[in-house]
XYZ file of C-alpha atoms in Angstrom:
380
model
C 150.405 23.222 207.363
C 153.876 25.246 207.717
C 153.508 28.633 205.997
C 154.405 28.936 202.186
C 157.540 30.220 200.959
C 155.914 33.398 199.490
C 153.874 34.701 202.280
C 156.773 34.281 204.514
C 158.666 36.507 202.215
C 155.693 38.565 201.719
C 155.876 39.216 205.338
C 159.024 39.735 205.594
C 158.700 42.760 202.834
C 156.315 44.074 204.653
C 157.913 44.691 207.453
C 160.708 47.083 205.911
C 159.246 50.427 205.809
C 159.592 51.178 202.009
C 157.560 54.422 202.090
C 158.358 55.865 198.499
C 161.295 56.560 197.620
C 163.054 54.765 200.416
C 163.371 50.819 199.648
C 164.248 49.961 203.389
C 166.747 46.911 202.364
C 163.878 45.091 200.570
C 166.092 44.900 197.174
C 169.195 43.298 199.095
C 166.520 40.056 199.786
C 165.647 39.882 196.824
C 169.268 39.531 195.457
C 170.017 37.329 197.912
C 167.012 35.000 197.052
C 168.067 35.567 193.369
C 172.099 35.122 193.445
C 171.504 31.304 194.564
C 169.398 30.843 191.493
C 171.726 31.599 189.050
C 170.687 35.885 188.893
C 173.260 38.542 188.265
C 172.351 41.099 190.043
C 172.753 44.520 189.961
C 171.755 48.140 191.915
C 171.195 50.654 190.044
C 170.804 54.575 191.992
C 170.262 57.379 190.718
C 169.852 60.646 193.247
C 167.469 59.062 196.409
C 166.014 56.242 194.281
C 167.264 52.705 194.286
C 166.298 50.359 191.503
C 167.702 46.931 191.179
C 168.170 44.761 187.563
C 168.741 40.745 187.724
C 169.108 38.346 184.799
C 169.496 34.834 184.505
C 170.769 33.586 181.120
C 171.416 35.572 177.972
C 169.833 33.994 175.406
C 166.413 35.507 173.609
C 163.384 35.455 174.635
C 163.958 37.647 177.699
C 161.231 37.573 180.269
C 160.991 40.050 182.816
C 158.845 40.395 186.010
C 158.340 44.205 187.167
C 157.114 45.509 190.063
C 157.984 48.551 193.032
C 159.240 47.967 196.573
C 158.393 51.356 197.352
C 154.836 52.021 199.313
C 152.842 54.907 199.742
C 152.292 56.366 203.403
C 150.190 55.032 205.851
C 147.881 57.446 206.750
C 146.719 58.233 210.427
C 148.344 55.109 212.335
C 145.428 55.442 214.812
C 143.026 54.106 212.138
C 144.971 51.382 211.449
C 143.917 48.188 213.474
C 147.690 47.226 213.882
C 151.109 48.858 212.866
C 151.319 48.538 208.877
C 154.740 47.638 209.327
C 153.778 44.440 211.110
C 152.312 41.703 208.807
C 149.277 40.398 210.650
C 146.816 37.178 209.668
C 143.548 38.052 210.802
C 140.590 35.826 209.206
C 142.418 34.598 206.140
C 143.867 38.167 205.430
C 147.081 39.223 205.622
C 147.285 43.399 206.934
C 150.203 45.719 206.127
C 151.210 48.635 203.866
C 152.402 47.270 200.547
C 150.276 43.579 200.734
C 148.496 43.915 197.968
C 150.797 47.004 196.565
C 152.788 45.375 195.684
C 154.715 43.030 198.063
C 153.348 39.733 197.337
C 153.253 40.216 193.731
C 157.525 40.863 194.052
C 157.582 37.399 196.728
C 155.207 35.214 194.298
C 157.782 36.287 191.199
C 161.018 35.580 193.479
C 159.185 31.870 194.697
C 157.931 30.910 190.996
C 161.749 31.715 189.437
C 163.057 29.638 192.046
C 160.962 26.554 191.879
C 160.770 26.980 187.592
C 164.210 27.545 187.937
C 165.290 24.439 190.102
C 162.904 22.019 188.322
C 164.190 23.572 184.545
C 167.805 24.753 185.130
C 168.393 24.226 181.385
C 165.215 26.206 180.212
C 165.412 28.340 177.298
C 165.453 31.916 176.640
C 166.321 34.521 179.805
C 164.750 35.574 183.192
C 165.260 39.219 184.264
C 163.615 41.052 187.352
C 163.294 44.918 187.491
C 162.302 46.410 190.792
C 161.945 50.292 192.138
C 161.556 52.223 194.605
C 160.026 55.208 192.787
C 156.634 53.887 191.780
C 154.807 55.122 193.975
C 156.409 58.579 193.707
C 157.339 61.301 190.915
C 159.041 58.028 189.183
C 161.671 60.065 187.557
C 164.109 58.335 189.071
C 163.055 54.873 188.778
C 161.938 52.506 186.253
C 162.665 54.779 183.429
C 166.089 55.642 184.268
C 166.711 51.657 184.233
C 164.867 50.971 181.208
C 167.098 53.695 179.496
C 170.143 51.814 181.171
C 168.758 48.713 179.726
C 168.272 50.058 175.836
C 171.517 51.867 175.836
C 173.585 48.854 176.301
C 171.538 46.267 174.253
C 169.168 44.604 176.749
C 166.181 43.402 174.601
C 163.186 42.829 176.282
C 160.754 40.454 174.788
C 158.414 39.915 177.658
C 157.429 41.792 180.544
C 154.624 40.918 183.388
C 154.243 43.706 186.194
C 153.058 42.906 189.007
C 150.711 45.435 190.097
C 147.268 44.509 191.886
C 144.879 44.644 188.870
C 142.470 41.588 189.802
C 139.037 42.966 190.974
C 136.290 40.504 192.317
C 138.881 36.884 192.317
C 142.840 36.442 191.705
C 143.024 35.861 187.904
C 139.389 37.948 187.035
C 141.592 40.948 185.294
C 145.088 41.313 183.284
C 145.917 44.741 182.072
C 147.355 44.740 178.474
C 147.677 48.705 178.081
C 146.856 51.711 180.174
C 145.494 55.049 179.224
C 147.694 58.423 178.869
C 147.639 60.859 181.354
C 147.737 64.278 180.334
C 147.041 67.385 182.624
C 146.979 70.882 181.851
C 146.982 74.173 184.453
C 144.918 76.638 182.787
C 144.855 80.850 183.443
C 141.978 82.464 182.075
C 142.831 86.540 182.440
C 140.557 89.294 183.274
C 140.275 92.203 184.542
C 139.883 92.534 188.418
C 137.418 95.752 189.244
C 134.162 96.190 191.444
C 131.131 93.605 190.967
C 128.672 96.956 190.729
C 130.541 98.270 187.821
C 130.871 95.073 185.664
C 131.782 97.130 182.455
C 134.437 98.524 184.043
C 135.646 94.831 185.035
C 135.969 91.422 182.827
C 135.411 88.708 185.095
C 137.460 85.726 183.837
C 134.650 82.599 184.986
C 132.221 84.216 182.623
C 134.424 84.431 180.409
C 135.712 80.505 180.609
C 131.961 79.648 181.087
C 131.039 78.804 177.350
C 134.450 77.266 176.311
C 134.208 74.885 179.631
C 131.468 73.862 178.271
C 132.155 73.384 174.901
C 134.921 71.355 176.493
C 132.874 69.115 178.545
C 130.552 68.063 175.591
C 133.502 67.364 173.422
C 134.067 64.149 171.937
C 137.860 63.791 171.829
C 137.460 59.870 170.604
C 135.083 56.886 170.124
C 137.974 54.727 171.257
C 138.550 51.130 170.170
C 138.901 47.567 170.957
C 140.736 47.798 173.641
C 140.177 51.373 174.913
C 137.322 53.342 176.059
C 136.953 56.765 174.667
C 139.146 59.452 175.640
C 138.006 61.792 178.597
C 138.407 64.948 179.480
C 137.825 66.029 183.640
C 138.107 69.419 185.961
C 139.772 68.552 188.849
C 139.761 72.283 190.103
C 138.760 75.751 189.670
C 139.663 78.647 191.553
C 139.275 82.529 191.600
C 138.756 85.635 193.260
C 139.972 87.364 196.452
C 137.646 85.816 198.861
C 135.655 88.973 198.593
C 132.171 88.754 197.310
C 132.499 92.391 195.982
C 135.087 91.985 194.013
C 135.602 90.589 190.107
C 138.577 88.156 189.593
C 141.021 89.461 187.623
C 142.211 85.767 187.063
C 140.308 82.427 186.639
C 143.145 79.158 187.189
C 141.420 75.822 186.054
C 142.978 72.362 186.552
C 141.881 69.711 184.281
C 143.131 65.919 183.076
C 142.824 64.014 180.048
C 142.839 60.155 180.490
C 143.368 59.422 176.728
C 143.479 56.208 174.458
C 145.739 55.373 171.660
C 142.941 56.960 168.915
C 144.380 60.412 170.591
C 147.850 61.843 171.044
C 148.880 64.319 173.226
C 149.666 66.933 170.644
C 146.317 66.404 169.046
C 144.713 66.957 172.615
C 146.892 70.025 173.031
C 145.994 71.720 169.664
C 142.156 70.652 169.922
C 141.801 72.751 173.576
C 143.571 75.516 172.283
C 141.986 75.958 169.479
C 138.701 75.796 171.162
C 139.949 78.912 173.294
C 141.152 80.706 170.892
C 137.411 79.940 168.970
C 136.043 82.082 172.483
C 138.377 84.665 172.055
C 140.066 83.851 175.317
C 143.455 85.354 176.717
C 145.296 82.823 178.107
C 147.910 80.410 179.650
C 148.425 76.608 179.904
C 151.036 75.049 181.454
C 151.034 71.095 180.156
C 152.317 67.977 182.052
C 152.597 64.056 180.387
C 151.912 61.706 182.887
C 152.163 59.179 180.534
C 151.678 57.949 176.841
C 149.817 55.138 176.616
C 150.379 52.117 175.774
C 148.846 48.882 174.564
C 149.548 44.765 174.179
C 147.278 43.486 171.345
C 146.452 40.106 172.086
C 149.600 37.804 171.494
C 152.048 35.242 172.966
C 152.447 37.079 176.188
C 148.510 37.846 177.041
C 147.664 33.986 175.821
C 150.460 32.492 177.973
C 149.199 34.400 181.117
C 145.717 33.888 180.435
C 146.320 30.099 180.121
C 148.167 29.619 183.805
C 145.403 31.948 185.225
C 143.083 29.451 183.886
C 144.978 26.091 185.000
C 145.223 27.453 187.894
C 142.291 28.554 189.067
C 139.563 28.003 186.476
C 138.831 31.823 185.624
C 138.480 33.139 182.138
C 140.819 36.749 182.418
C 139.726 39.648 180.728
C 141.936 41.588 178.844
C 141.869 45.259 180.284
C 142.876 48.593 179.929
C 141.108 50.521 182.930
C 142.670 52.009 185.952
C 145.641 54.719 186.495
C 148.926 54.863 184.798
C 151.666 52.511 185.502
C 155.472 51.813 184.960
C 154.363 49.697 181.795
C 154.217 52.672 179.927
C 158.085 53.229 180.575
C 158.424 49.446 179.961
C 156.603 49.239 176.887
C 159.143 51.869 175.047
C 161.675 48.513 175.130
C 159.345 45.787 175.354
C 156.993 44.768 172.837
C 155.251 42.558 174.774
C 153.968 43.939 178.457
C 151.062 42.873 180.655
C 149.702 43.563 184.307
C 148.724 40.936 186.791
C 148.275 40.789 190.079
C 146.695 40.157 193.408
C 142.727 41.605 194.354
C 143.277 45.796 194.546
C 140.178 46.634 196.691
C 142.043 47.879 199.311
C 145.254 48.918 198.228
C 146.421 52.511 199.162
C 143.911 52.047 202.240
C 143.829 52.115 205.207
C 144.338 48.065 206.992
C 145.430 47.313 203.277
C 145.499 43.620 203.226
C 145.272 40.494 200.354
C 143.708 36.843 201.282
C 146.275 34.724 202.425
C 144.521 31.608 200.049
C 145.635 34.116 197.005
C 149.560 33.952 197.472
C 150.460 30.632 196.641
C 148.126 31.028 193.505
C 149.518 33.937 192.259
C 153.201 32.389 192.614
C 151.614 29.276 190.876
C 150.051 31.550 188.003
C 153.695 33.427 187.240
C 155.466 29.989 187.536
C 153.069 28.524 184.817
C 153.461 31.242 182.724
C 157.530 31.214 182.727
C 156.695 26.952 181.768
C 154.433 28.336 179.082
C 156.670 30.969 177.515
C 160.423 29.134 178.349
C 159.900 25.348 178.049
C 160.164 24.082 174.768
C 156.780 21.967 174.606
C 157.957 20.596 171.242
């Protein structure tokens, strides 16, 4: 049997080198895939990122694939049991950086437009792809930038599927209809530095933090809700002294992250830590960073039309899901109403001998071409 269109063009992404934020020419196939099909398409840079924006049609109800060309690196090549860069079949699995991260997800959406496109040239509604390279980086450059593009000039969005790996055990097990916020905070607790056998001439800024840490760990921040677990709140670090053991610190730094759900904002987060410093009689700094709101797709036309190819497809049930990292949705979701996540089986990605099961690809094109019949064809 002759290799499907989508892993060929699965391999063929592969092979381009799109460590973040390069995009190593993978953008210029996919306009040239999409031009034929009736896509205007369109590059948009800004500074060392290159995003690209294609749409076919311009009447409502928009539907958009998203996904990142852009990899992260490989890691020791040594460990690797061939070059990353070199799409390899070994046992059913297809190896390379980016397989399951998210190459074939970007080849099964260019394959399914093409076929729904050539069996429905007359379907209703729009089809728009948006692709980065800046995913997998400090995307400031990327997604957003083009979803600000987008809203400025009166693109509406009414669907969105991203294409990141969120199946777990089998292809179709998971779809991600929010993500958690990401909030992080860099936190100086100040003391005074002196010698550890003359403590009252010294404050010594861990004792100090001691209580309030824990008054932070026991806190319930939320209870959550339907579709989120409750908010939580993790040290990552904490660092002090001189490297001397007889010397107090005269500064305590503590790194800490907030994975929060839509019962919490990041205001209320902000005031509620602070406060519960100030309640210790702390002096102190915090110096705040917003990964990311979060954001969340109640059950609707989108998450039922997905759910419904995943099932004629393969015969799994999906669960709805908001687990994991953050995502691009969340930059998505400020000019989409609708946005889900679906993709290939993530065990391995950002591994080492990342790979996907070469039975999966021609499912997963099958599952976004069903859903683009369930959401554009007018069943009536």
């Amino acid at each position: 049997m002759p290799d499907s269109a989508a892993l060929l063009l699965t391999q063929d992404l592969i092979a381009r080198p799109s460590v973040t934020p390069a995009d190593a020419g993978c953008q210029q196939v996919l306009a040239a895939r999409l031009g034929p099909a009736g896509f205007a398409c369109e590059t948009m840079v800004f500074d060392d990122v290159t995003n690209f924006w294609a749409r076919r049609g311009q009447a409502a109800p928009l539907l958009v694939f998203a996904g990142h060309t852009d990899v992260v690196p490989t890691g020791p090549l040594e460990k690797w049991a061939s070059d990353p860069f070199q799409p390899v079949v070994r046992d059913g699995l297809l190896y390379g950086r980016g397989a399951a991260d998210m190459k074939s997800s970007i080849a099964a959406f260019v394959v399914a437009v093409e076929e729904f496109v050539a069996a429905h040239p007359d379907h209703k509604g729009s089809i728009g792809m948006l692709i980065t390279s800046d995913e997998e980086g400090p995307s400031i450059n990327g997604t957003v930038k083009v979803c600000n593009a987008l809203e400025a000039r009166g693109d509406k969005l009414d669907y969105c599927i991203v294409g990141e790996p969120t199946s777990v055990e089998q292809l179709g097990d998971t779809v991600k209809n929010g993500r958690r916020g990401s909030l992080s905070g860099k936190l100086t607790i100040k003391g005074k530095q002196g010698h550890v056998a003359y403590p009252h001439l010294a404050r010594n800024p861990i004792h100090l933090l001691a209580p309030a840490l824990a008054e932070l760990a026991g806190t319930v921040w939320d209870n959550g809700n339907e579709y989120f677990p409750a908010t939580t709140f993790q040290v990552s670090n904490l660092h002090a002294g001189t490297g001397a053991t007889n010397v107090v610190p005269g500064e305590a730094v503590l790194d800490f992250n907030f994975r929060f759900s839509t019962e919490s904002t990041p205001d209320g987060l902000r005031k509620r830590v602070t406060d519960i410093l100030h309640s210790h009689g702390l002096e102190f700094d915090i110096d705040w960073v917003l990964g990311g709101e979060p954001f969340l797709t109640p059950k609707g036309e989108l998450s039922a039309a997905i759910s419904s190819a995943i099932r004629e497809e393969t015969g799994v049930a999906a669960e709805l899901s908001t687990t994991g990292g953050t995502s691009d949705g969340r930059f998505i979701a400020k000019i989409c109403p609708q946005v889900v996540e679906f993709g290939p089986i993530n065990a391995s990605i950002h591994q080492i001998d990342e790979h996907i099961r070469v039975d999966s690809i021609e499912p997963l094109k099958n599952i976004y071409r069903r859903t683009l019949e369930n959401l554009l064809l007018d069943r009536s």
